[in-house]
């Protein structure tokens, strides 16, 4: 095969002129891929924003519940203070106990049991 025959054969394989019909599907495919990619990015961004708003709302709710829990804990601590317990016990009519007595495992009593004395503060009222 000579060089001119080879060149003539190759020139038949290369399309002559510019054909817009062959480029149209490719351009349409590229535009479709880009458009769907942009749409996917938009949906992803919207989803991330929605999650961000929900997270912000939950963080605020957590902060409010933490504040409430701390206030309730302070209230419980104030009721548990010895002075507060004594005051509430006296309001209910309770009096301080006498000397305690203990039972040993063998059934003997250790200490001298005494009944609770009348509360002098109650008698003064």
PDB file of C-alpha atoms in Angstrom:
ATOM      1  CA  UNK A   1       0.000   0.000   0.000  1.00  0.00           C
ATOM      2  CA  UNK A   2       1.343   3.339  -0.944  1.00  0.00           C
ATOM      3  CA  UNK A   3       1.169   6.485   1.121  1.00  0.00           C
ATOM      4  CA  UNK A   4      -1.472   8.130  -1.070  1.00  0.00           C
ATOM      5  CA  UNK A   5      -3.746   5.115  -0.932  1.00  0.00           C
ATOM      6  CA  UNK A   6      -3.396   5.012   2.773  1.00  0.00           C
ATOM      7  CA  UNK A   7      -4.170   8.714   3.072  1.00  0.00           C
ATOM      8  CA  UNK A   8      -7.229   8.346   0.820  1.00  0.00           C
ATOM      9  CA  UNK A   9      -8.492   5.472   2.922  1.00  0.00           C
ATOM     10  CA  UNK A  10      -8.052   7.408   6.166  1.00  0.00           C
ATOM     11  CA  UNK A  11      -9.737  10.499   4.746  1.00  0.00           C
ATOM     12  CA  UNK A  12     -12.863   8.473   4.116  1.00  0.00           C
ATOM     13  CA  UNK A  13     -13.021   7.578   7.817  1.00  0.00           C
ATOM     14  CA  UNK A  14     -12.819  11.201   8.978  1.00  0.00           C
ATOM     15  CA  UNK A  15     -16.123  12.999   8.462  1.00  0.00           C
ATOM     16  CA  UNK A  16     -15.921  15.893   6.091  1.00  0.00           C
ATOM     17  CA  UNK A  17     -17.344  19.231   7.277  1.00  0.00           C
ATOM     18  CA  UNK A  18     -18.880  19.931  10.631  1.00  0.00           C
ATOM     19  CA  UNK A  19     -21.959  17.962  11.500  1.00  0.00           C
ATOM     20  CA  UNK A  20     -24.171  19.477  14.213  1.00  0.00           C
ATOM     21  CA  UNK A  21     -26.371  16.389  14.272  1.00  0.00           C
ATOM     22  CA  UNK A  22     -23.574  14.319  15.887  1.00  0.00           C
ATOM     23  CA  UNK A  23     -22.858  16.981  18.544  1.00  0.00           C
ATOM     24  CA  UNK A  24     -26.459  17.614  19.626  1.00  0.00           C
ATOM     25  CA  UNK A  25     -26.932  14.392  21.662  1.00  0.00           C
ATOM     26  CA  UNK A  26     -23.565  14.881  23.366  1.00  0.00           C
ATOM     27  CA  UNK A  27     -24.356  18.503  24.277  1.00  0.00           C
ATOM     28  CA  UNK A  28     -27.797  17.452  25.507  1.00  0.00           C
ATOM     29  CA  UNK A  29     -26.227  14.694  27.624  1.00  0.00           C
ATOM     30  CA  UNK A  30     -23.715  17.101  29.176  1.00  0.00           C
ATOM     31  CA  UNK A  31     -26.443  19.671  29.958  1.00  0.00           C
ATOM     32  CA  UNK A  32     -28.620  16.933  31.462  1.00  0.00           C
ATOM     33  CA  UNK A  33     -25.769  15.650  33.655  1.00  0.00           C
ATOM     34  CA  UNK A  34     -24.902  19.167  34.840  1.00  0.00           C
ATOM     35  CA  UNK A  35     -28.546  20.010  35.537  1.00  0.00           C
ATOM     36  CA  UNK A  36     -29.131  16.832  37.524  1.00  0.00           C
ATOM     37  CA  UNK A  37     -25.916  17.440  39.472  1.00  0.00           C
ATOM     38  CA  UNK A  38     -27.021  20.958  40.383  1.00  0.00           C
ATOM     39  CA  UNK A  39     -30.443  19.688  41.403  1.00  0.00           C
ATOM     40  CA  UNK A  40     -28.843  17.004  43.582  1.00  0.00           C
ATOM     41  CA  UNK A  41     -26.635  19.650  45.238  1.00  0.00           C
ATOM     42  CA  UNK A  42     -29.676  21.838  45.886  1.00  0.00           C
ATOM     43  CA  UNK A  43     -31.575  18.980  47.518  1.00  0.00           C
ATOM     44  CA  UNK A  44     -28.532  18.001  49.591  1.00  0.00           C
ATOM     45  CA  UNK A  45     -28.086  21.606  50.761  1.00  0.00           C
ATOM     46  CA  UNK A  46     -31.761  21.849  51.737  1.00  0.00           C
ATOM     47  CA  UNK A  47     -31.494  18.602  53.692  1.00  0.00           C
ATOM     48  CA  UNK A  48     -28.389  19.798  55.536  1.00  0.00           C
ATOM     49  CA  UNK A  49     -30.079  23.100  56.393  1.00  0.00           C
ATOM     50  CA  UNK A  50     -33.148  21.296  57.733  1.00  0.00           C
ATOM     51  CA  UNK A  51     -30.932  19.115  59.923  1.00  0.00           C
ATOM     52  CA  UNK A  52     -29.094  22.203  61.147  1.00  0.00           C
ATOM     53  CA  UNK A  53     -32.338  23.890  62.192  1.00  0.00           C
ATOM     54  CA  UNK A  54     -33.476  20.751  63.999  1.00  0.00           C
ATOM     55  CA  UNK A  55     -30.125  20.488  65.788  1.00  0.00           C
ATOM     56  CA  UNK A  56     -30.351  24.125  66.879  1.00  0.00           C
ATOM     57  CA  UNK A  57     -33.868  23.567  68.229  1.00  0.00           C
ATOM     58  CA  UNK A  58     -32.794  20.453  70.143  1.00  0.00           C
ATOM     59  CA  UNK A  59     -29.772  22.253  71.620  1.00  0.00           C
ATOM     60  CA  UNK A  60     -32.033  25.049  72.867  1.00  0.00           C
ATOM     61  CA  UNK A  61     -34.452  22.513  74.355  1.00  0.00           C
ATOM     62  CA  UNK A  62     -31.544  20.717  76.055  1.00  0.00           C
ATOM     63  CA  UNK A  63     -30.359  23.975  77.577  1.00  0.00           C
ATOM     64  CA  UNK A  64     -33.850  24.768  78.910  1.00  0.00           C
ATOM     65  CA  UNK A  65     -34.243  21.288  80.393  1.00  0.00           C
ATOM     66  CA  UNK A  66     -30.799  21.508  81.992  1.00  0.00           C
ATOM     67  CA  UNK A  67     -31.743  24.805  83.631  1.00  0.00           C
ATOM     68  CA  UNK A  68     -34.990  23.284  84.890  1.00  0.00           C
ATOM     69  CA  UNK A  69     -33.166  20.239  86.246  1.00  0.00           C
ATOM     70  CA  UNK A  70     -30.683  22.449  88.112  1.00  0.00           C
ATOM     71  CA  UNK A  71     -33.504  24.517  89.637  1.00  0.00           C
ATOM     72  CA  UNK A  72     -35.280  21.360  90.782  1.00  0.00           C
ATOM     73  CA  UNK A  73     -32.040  19.977  92.237  1.00  0.00           C
ATOM     74  CA  UNK A  74     -31.546  23.204  94.222  1.00  0.00           C
ATOM     75  CA  UNK A  75     -35.098  22.905  95.516  1.00  0.00           C
ATOM     76  CA  UNK A  76     -34.499  19.296  96.610  1.00  0.00           C
ATOM     77  CA  UNK A  77     -31.229  20.303  98.271  1.00  0.00           C
ATOM     78  CA  UNK A  78     -32.978  23.074 100.206  1.00  0.00           C
ATOM     79  CA  UNK A  79     -35.588  20.597 101.484  1.00  0.00           C
ATOM     80  CA  UNK A  80     -32.833  18.154 102.464  1.00  0.00           C
ATOM     81  CA  UNK A  81     -30.885  20.648 104.589  1.00  0.00           C
ATOM     82  CA  UNK A  82     -30.867  19.688 108.301  1.00  0.00           C
ATOM     83  CA  UNK A  83     -32.425  22.983 109.427  1.00  0.00           C
ATOM     84  CA  UNK A  84     -35.224  22.664 106.910  1.00  0.00           C
ATOM     85  CA  UNK A  85     -35.898  19.051 107.910  1.00  0.00           C
ATOM     86  CA  UNK A  86     -36.077  20.009 111.589  1.00  0.00           C
ATOM     87  CA  UNK A  87     -38.451  22.892 110.872  1.00  0.00           C
ATOM     88  CA  UNK A  88     -40.778  20.704 108.810  1.00  0.00           C
ATOM     89  CA  UNK A  89     -40.661  17.924 111.436  1.00  0.00           C
ATOM     90  CA  UNK A  90     -41.639  20.363 114.197  1.00  0.00           C
ATOM     91  CA  UNK A  91     -44.501  21.660 112.024  1.00  0.00           C
ATOM     92  CA  UNK A  92     -45.755  18.071 111.812  1.00  0.00           C
ATOM     93  CA  UNK A  93     -45.588  17.724 115.609  1.00  0.00           C
ATOM     94  CA  UNK A  94     -42.487  15.540 115.779  1.00  0.00           C
ATOM     95  CA  UNK A  95     -40.065  15.924 118.692  1.00  0.00           C
ATOM     96  CA  UNK A  96     -36.397  15.007 119.014  1.00  0.00           C
ATOM     97  CA  UNK A  97     -35.830  11.460 120.203  1.00  0.00           C
ATOM     98  CA  UNK A  98     -34.177  10.555 123.467  1.00  0.00           C
ATOM     99  CA  UNK A  99     -31.078   8.476 123.973  1.00  0.00           C
ATOM    100  CA  UNK A 100     -31.154   5.575 121.523  1.00  0.00           C
ATOM    101  CA  UNK A 101     -30.982   1.933 122.514  1.00  0.00           C
ATOM    102  CA  UNK A 102     -29.572  -0.824 120.321  1.00  0.00           C
ATOM    103  CA  UNK A 103     -30.379  -4.509 120.098  1.00  0.00           C
ATOM    104  CA  UNK A 104     -27.405  -6.842 119.917  1.00  0.00           C
ATOM    105  CA  UNK A 105     -27.536  -9.956 117.704  1.00  0.00           C
ATOM    106  CA  UNK A 106     -28.019 -12.137 120.774  1.00  0.00           C
ATOM    107  CA  UNK A 107     -31.141 -10.142 121.780  1.00  0.00           C
ATOM    108  CA  UNK A 108     -29.648  -8.075 124.592  1.00  0.00           C
ATOM    109  CA  UNK A 109     -30.338  -4.347 124.760  1.00  0.00           C
ATOM    110  CA  UNK A 110     -27.394  -1.987 124.704  1.00  0.00           C
ATOM    111  CA  UNK A 111     -28.063   1.431 126.204  1.00  0.00           C
ATOM    112  CA  UNK A 112     -30.999   2.670 128.236  1.00  0.00           C
ATOM    113  CA  UNK A 113     -34.120   3.378 126.167  1.00  0.00           C
ATOM    114  CA  UNK A 114     -35.986   6.523 127.108  1.00  0.00           C
ATOM    115  CA  UNK A 115     -39.207   7.940 125.721  1.00  0.00           C
ATOM    116  CA  UNK A 116     -39.011  11.129 123.710  1.00  0.00           C
ATOM    117  CA  UNK A 117     -39.394  14.190 125.895  1.00  0.00           C
ATOM    118  CA  UNK A 118     -42.073  16.775 125.202  1.00  0.00           C
ATOM    119  CA  UNK A 119     -40.802  19.565 123.042  1.00  0.00           C
ATOM    120  CA  UNK A 120     -40.295  22.701 125.141  1.00  0.00           C
ATOM    121  CA  UNK A 121     -40.851  24.898 122.087  1.00  0.00           C
ATOM    122  CA  UNK A 122     -44.283  23.353 121.518  1.00  0.00           C
ATOM    123  CA  UNK A 123     -45.293  23.771 125.168  1.00  0.00           C
ATOM    124  CA  UNK A 124     -44.364  27.470 125.014  1.00  0.00           C
ATOM    125  CA  UNK A 125     -46.904  28.096 122.268  1.00  0.00           C
TER     126      UNK A 125
END
